[in-house]
PDB file of C-alpha atoms in Angstrom:
ATOM      1  CA  MET A1152      15.337  13.270  28.057  1.00 48.00           C
ATOM      2  CA  LEU A1153      15.571   9.317  28.087  1.00 42.00           C
ATOM      3  CA  ILE A1154      12.020   8.924  29.101  1.00 46.00           C
ATOM      4  CA  ARG A1155      10.790  11.439  26.792  1.00 43.00           C
ATOM      5  CA  SER A1156      12.359   9.467  24.025  1.00 44.00           C
ATOM      6  CA  LEU A1157      10.904   6.227  25.136  1.00 44.00           C
ATOM      7  CA  LEU A1158       7.737   7.758  25.183  1.00 45.00           C
ATOM      8  CA  VAL A1159       7.996   9.280  21.461  1.00 43.00           C
ATOM      9  CA  VAL A1160       9.518   6.276  19.989  1.00 42.00           C
ATOM     10  CA  PRO A1161       6.147   3.899  20.405  1.00 44.00           C
ATOM     11  CA  PHE A1162       3.868   6.803  19.612  1.00 41.00           C
ATOM     12  CA  ALA A1163       5.315   7.766  16.525  1.00 41.00           C
ATOM     13  CA  LEU A1164       5.284   3.715  15.559  1.00 41.00           C
ATOM     14  CA  THR A1165       1.965   3.771  16.492  1.00 40.00           C
ATOM     15  CA  LEU A1166       1.234   6.905  14.163  1.00 39.00           C
ATOM     16  CA  SER A1167       3.208   4.947  11.446  1.00 41.00           C
ATOM     17  CA  PHE A1168       1.012   1.884  11.549  1.00 42.00           C
ATOM     18  CA  ALA A1169      -2.388   4.097  11.809  1.00 41.00           C
ATOM     19  CA  ALA A1170      -1.033   5.901   8.705  1.00 41.00           C
ATOM     20  CA  GLN A1171       0.035   2.277   6.878  1.00 44.00           C
ATOM     21  CA  ALA A1172      -3.755   1.107   7.937  1.00 48.00           C
ATOM     22  CA  GLN A1173      -5.199   3.921   6.309  1.00 62.00           C
ATOM     23  CA  THR A1174      -3.928   3.396   2.571  1.00 83.00           C
ATOM     24  CA  THR A1175      -5.828   5.359   0.234  1.00 93.00           C
ATOM     25  CA  PRO A1176      -6.884   3.122  -3.111  1.00 94.00           C
ATOM     26  CA  GLY A1177      -4.565   5.461  -5.242  1.00 94.00           C
ATOM     27  CA  ASP A1178      -1.466   5.214  -2.449  1.00 95.00           C
ATOM     28  CA  TYR A1179      -2.161   1.142  -2.922  1.00 96.00           C
ATOM     29  CA  LEU A1180      -2.500   1.082  -6.242  1.00 96.00           C
ATOM     30  CA  ALA A1181       0.676   2.985  -6.981  1.00 95.00           C
ATOM     31  CA  LYS A1182       2.799   0.980  -4.296  1.00 96.00           C
ATOM     32  CA  ALA A1183       1.497  -2.249  -5.614  1.00 96.00           C
ATOM     33  CA  ALA A1184       2.113  -0.949  -9.285  1.00 96.00           C
ATOM     34  CA  ALA A1185       6.026  -0.030  -8.378  1.00 96.00           C
ATOM     35  CA  SER A1186       6.270  -3.745  -7.081  1.00 96.00           C
ATOM     36  CA  ASP A1187       4.957  -5.286  -9.645  1.00 95.00           C
ATOM     37  CA  LEU A1188       7.345  -3.467 -11.691  1.00 97.00           C
ATOM     38  CA  TYR A1189       9.960  -3.753 -10.188  1.00 97.00           C
ATOM     39  CA  GLU A1190       9.852  -7.696  -9.848  1.00 96.00           C
ATOM     40  CA  GLN A1191       9.401  -7.128 -13.801  1.00 96.00           C
ATOM     41  CA  THR A1192      12.438  -5.033 -14.107  1.00 97.00           C
ATOM     42  CA  SER A1193      14.225  -7.180 -12.046  1.00 97.00           C
ATOM     43  CA  SER A1194      13.872 -10.517 -13.232  1.00 97.00           C
ATOM     44  CA  LYS A1195      13.967  -9.461 -16.962  1.00 97.00           C
ATOM     45  CA  LEU A1196      17.695  -8.639 -16.204  1.00 96.00           C
ATOM     46  CA  MET A1197      18.129 -11.900 -14.666  1.00 97.00           C
ATOM     47  CA  LEU A1198      16.565 -13.463 -17.441  1.00 97.00           C
ATOM     48  CA  GLU A1199      19.389 -11.682 -19.616  1.00 95.00           C
ATOM     49  CA  SER A1200      21.930 -13.070 -18.137  1.00 93.00           C
ATOM     50  CA  SER A1201      22.034 -15.758 -15.463  1.00 95.00           C
ATOM     51  CA  LYS A1202      23.098 -19.271 -15.965  1.00 95.00           C
ATOM     52  CA  ASP A1203      21.850 -20.273 -12.935  1.00 95.00           C
ATOM     53  CA  GLN A1204      18.856 -22.670 -13.686  1.00 95.00           C
ATOM     54  CA  LYS A1205      17.052 -21.931 -10.330  1.00 93.00           C
ATOM     55  CA  VAL A1206      17.649 -18.326 -10.634  1.00 95.00           C
ATOM     56  CA  ARG A1207      16.376 -18.611 -14.434  1.00 96.00           C
ATOM     57  CA  SER A1208      13.075 -20.523 -13.342  1.00 95.00           C
ATOM     58  CA  PHE A1209      12.415 -18.252 -10.424  1.00 96.00           C
ATOM     59  CA  ALA A1210      12.416 -15.079 -12.275  1.00 97.00           C
ATOM     60  CA  THR A1211       9.956 -16.491 -15.200  1.00 97.00           C
ATOM     61  CA  MET A1212       7.864 -16.935 -12.516  1.00 96.00           C
ATOM     62  CA  MET A1213       8.534 -13.494 -11.202  1.00 96.00           C
ATOM     63  CA  VAL A1214       7.605 -11.959 -14.792  1.00 96.00           C
ATOM     64  CA  ASN A1215       4.637 -14.182 -15.076  1.00 96.00           C
ATOM     65  CA  ASP A1216       3.052 -13.945 -11.577  1.00 96.00           C
ATOM     66  CA  HIS A1217       3.778 -10.372 -11.320  1.00 94.00           C
ATOM     67  CA  SER A1218       1.926  -9.651 -14.837  1.00 94.00           C
ATOM     68  CA  LYS A1219      -0.791 -11.854 -13.648  1.00 96.00           C
ATOM     69  CA  SER A1220      -1.176  -9.200 -10.380  1.00 95.00           C
ATOM     70  CA  THR A1221      -0.558  -6.110 -12.071  1.00 94.00           C
ATOM     71  CA  ALA A1222      -3.614  -6.815 -14.561  1.00 95.00           C
ATOM     72  CA  MET A1223      -5.880  -7.964 -11.412  1.00 95.00           C
ATOM     73  CA  LEU A1224      -4.937  -4.959  -9.580  1.00 95.00           C
ATOM     74  CA  LYS A1225      -6.068  -3.016 -12.946  1.00 95.00           C
ATOM     75  CA  ALA A1226      -9.610  -4.599 -13.399  1.00 96.00           C
ATOM     76  CA  ALA A1227     -10.081  -3.988  -9.618  1.00 95.00           C
ATOM     77  CA  ALA A1228      -9.129  -0.382 -10.055  1.00 95.00           C
ATOM     78  CA  ALA A1229     -11.612   0.230 -12.605  1.00 96.00           C
ATOM     79  CA  LYS A1230     -14.504  -1.830 -10.347  1.00 96.00           C
ATOM     80  CA  ALA A1231     -13.591   0.542  -7.812  1.00 94.00           C
ATOM     81  CA  GLN A1232     -13.974   3.694  -9.865  1.00 94.00           C
ATOM     82  CA  VAL A1233     -10.213   4.292  -8.860  1.00 93.00           C
ATOM     83  CA  LYS A1234      -7.486   5.503 -11.525  1.00 91.00           C
ATOM     84  CA  PRO A1235      -4.429   4.098 -11.530  1.00 89.00           C
ATOM     85  CA  THR A1236      -1.209   6.498 -12.430  1.00 90.00           C
ATOM     86  CA  PRO A1237       1.371   4.720 -14.423  1.00 92.00           C
ATOM     87  CA  PRO A1238       3.826   2.887 -12.580  1.00 93.00           C
ATOM     88  CA  GLN A1239       7.086   4.143 -12.027  1.00 95.00           C
ATOM     89  CA  LEU A1240      10.072   2.739  -9.591  1.00 96.00           C
ATOM     90  CA  SER A1241      10.769   3.841  -6.327  1.00 96.00           C
ATOM     91  CA  PRO A1242      14.406   5.727  -5.658  1.00 97.00           C
ATOM     92  CA  ASP A1243      14.927   2.309  -3.735  1.00 96.00           C
ATOM     93  CA  GLN A1244      14.002   0.144  -6.493  1.00 97.00           C
ATOM     94  CA  LYS A1245      15.641   2.063  -9.123  1.00 97.00           C
ATOM     95  CA  ALA A1246      19.126   1.570  -6.889  1.00 97.00           C
ATOM     96  CA  LYS A1247      18.242  -1.783  -6.684  1.00 97.00           C
ATOM     97  CA  VAL A1248      18.228  -2.378 -10.198  1.00 97.00           C
ATOM     98  CA  ALA A1249      21.386  -0.333 -10.644  1.00 98.00           C
ATOM     99  CA  ALA A1250      22.857  -2.609  -8.082  1.00 97.00           C
ATOM    100  CA  LEU A1251      22.114  -5.781  -9.911  1.00 97.00           C
ATOM    101  CA  THR A1252      22.937  -3.909 -13.384  1.00 96.00           C
ATOM    102  CA  LYS A1253      26.490  -3.331 -11.963  1.00 97.00           C
ATOM    103  CA  ALA A1254      26.759  -7.422 -10.461  1.00 97.00           C
ATOM    104  CA  THR A1255      27.949 -10.090 -12.800  1.00 95.00           C
ATOM    105  CA  GLY A1256      27.819 -13.897 -12.462  1.00 95.00           C
ATOM    106  CA  THR A1257      27.095 -15.308  -9.462  1.00 95.00           C
ATOM    107  CA  ALA A1258      27.472 -12.099  -7.205  1.00 97.00           C
ATOM    108  CA  ARG A1259      24.644 -10.766  -9.486  1.00 97.00           C
ATOM    109  CA  ASP A1260      22.743 -14.062  -8.496  1.00 96.00           C
ATOM    110  CA  THR A1261      23.200 -14.101  -5.361  1.00 96.00           C
ATOM    111  CA  LEU A1262      22.346 -10.020  -4.855  1.00 97.00           C
ATOM    112  CA  TYR A1263      19.000 -10.840  -7.002  1.00 97.00           C
ATOM    113  CA  TRP A1264      18.036 -13.372  -4.532  1.00 96.00           C
ATOM    114  CA  GLU A1265      18.727 -11.267  -1.555  1.00 96.00           C
ATOM    115  CA  GLN A1266      16.717  -8.724  -3.470  1.00 97.00           C
ATOM    116  CA  GLN A1267      13.636 -10.545  -4.059  1.00 96.00           C
ATOM    117  CA  LYS A1268      13.528 -11.666  -0.335  1.00 96.00           C
ATOM    118  CA  ALA A1269      13.296  -8.162   0.780  1.00 96.00           C
ATOM    119  CA  ALA A1270      10.948  -6.819  -1.964  1.00 96.00           C
ATOM    120  CA  HIS A1271       8.687 -10.006  -1.338  1.00 96.00           C
ATOM    121  CA  ALA A1272       8.381  -9.103   2.458  1.00 96.00           C
ATOM    122  CA  GLN A1273       7.441  -5.676   1.566  1.00 96.00           C
ATOM    123  CA  ALA A1274       4.878  -6.647  -1.028  1.00 96.00           C
ATOM    124  CA  LEU A1275       3.158  -9.090   1.735  1.00 97.00           C
ATOM    125  CA  SER A1276       2.922  -6.254   4.146  1.00 96.00           C
ATOM    126  CA  LEU A1277       1.477  -3.687   1.740  1.00 96.00           C
ATOM    127  CA  HIS A1278      -1.215  -6.645   0.024  1.00 96.00           C
ATOM    128  CA  GLN A1279      -1.836  -7.958   3.739  1.00 97.00           C
ATOM    129  CA  SER A1280      -2.544  -4.525   5.182  1.00 96.00           C
ATOM    130  CA  TYR A1281      -4.574  -3.441   1.993  1.00 96.00           C
ATOM    131  CA  ALA A1282      -6.715  -6.627   2.120  1.00 96.00           C
ATOM    132  CA  GLN A1283      -7.494  -6.110   5.917  1.00 96.00           C
ATOM    133  CA  SER A1284      -8.174  -2.429   6.450  1.00 94.00           C
ATOM    134  CA  GLY A1285      -8.476  -0.992   2.697  1.00 94.00           C
ATOM    135  CA  ASP A1286     -11.462   0.656   1.635  1.00 92.00           C
ATOM    136  CA  ALA A1287     -12.142  -0.064  -1.510  1.00 95.00           C
ATOM    137  CA  PRO A1288     -13.962  -3.380  -1.629  1.00 95.00           C
ATOM    138  CA  ALA A1289     -12.845  -4.490  -4.680  1.00 96.00           C
ATOM    139  CA  LEU A1290      -9.007  -3.581  -4.235  1.00 96.00           C
ATOM    140  CA  LYS A1291      -9.384  -5.076  -0.998  1.00 95.00           C
ATOM    141  CA  ALA A1292     -10.193  -8.610  -2.576  1.00 96.00           C
ATOM    142  CA  ALA A1293      -7.617  -8.797  -4.765  1.00 96.00           C
ATOM    143  CA  ALA A1294      -5.222  -7.750  -2.195  1.00 96.00           C
ATOM    144  CA  GLY A1295      -6.711 -10.909  -0.710  1.00 96.00           C
ATOM    145  CA  GLU A1296      -5.986 -12.725  -3.674  1.00 96.00           C
ATOM    146  CA  ILE A1297      -2.177 -11.577  -3.996  1.00 96.00           C
ATOM    147  CA  VAL A1298      -1.588 -12.382  -0.410  1.00 96.00           C
ATOM    148  CA  PRO A1299      -1.095 -16.007  -1.282  1.00 96.00           C
ATOM    149  CA  VAL A1300       0.879 -15.733  -4.229  1.00 96.00           C
ATOM    150  CA  VAL A1301       3.777 -13.324  -2.506  1.00 96.00           C
ATOM    151  CA  GLN A1302       3.866 -16.142   0.034  1.00 95.00           C
ATOM    152  CA  HIS A1303       4.591 -18.608  -1.896  1.00 94.00           C
ATOM    153  CA  HIS A1304       7.287 -16.815  -3.484  1.00 95.00           C
ATOM    154  CA  ILE A1305       8.452 -16.089  -0.160  1.00 95.00           C
ATOM    155  CA  ASP A1306       8.689 -19.546   0.424  1.00 94.00           C
ATOM    156  CA  MET A1307      10.573 -20.508  -2.481  1.00 93.00           C
ATOM    157  CA  LEU A1308      13.027 -17.995  -1.463  1.00 94.00           C
ATOM    158  CA  ASN A1309      13.472 -19.215   2.192  1.00 91.00           C
ATOM    159  CA  GLY A1310      13.034 -23.047   1.105  1.00 81.00           C
ATOM    160  CA  GLY A1311      15.043 -22.971  -1.803  1.00 58.00           C
ATOM    161  CA  THR A1312      18.575 -22.720  -1.814  1.00 49.00           C
ATOM    162  CA  HIS A1313      19.972 -21.043  -5.011  1.00 47.00           C
ATOM    163  CA  ALA A1314      23.282 -21.801  -6.338  1.00 42.00           C
ATOM    164  CA  GLY A1315      24.322 -23.921  -3.053  1.00 38.00           C
ATOM    165  CA  ARG A1316      23.314 -20.563  -1.008  1.00 40.00           C
TER     166      ARG A1316
END
């Protein structure tokens, strides 16, 4: 039984990676749009409440940069003749926004920072994957342009310490 389990797990992981590599243009756009929407929504919430200048500065950059990537993806979708669905948050993203809404003060700042790290890691994986193996050239190009911006955000999140953390 253990041997069978050991064989099944790598096979399942291989299928997962293969499925991820074969993301359709529509799926990619939906995930990228949800990512941008989450970044904008959570960051606007922080701009309403945070007193931490570093958090406020980062949140402002998130609203601006993710608005730009949304526009870039809409243009690429039009060029690729793919009609994107209206963006909507995933259940996980909704839960993260709800948690941010409930938190207050420095606890909210800290939670935001940690959520941003996780969200940007997922976004980087999404855009890198599509830039490498997507099948719509205009969207591949847009994903490739978005990757260094997301990587810059990750570098800021990991290199910068917010509120002494």
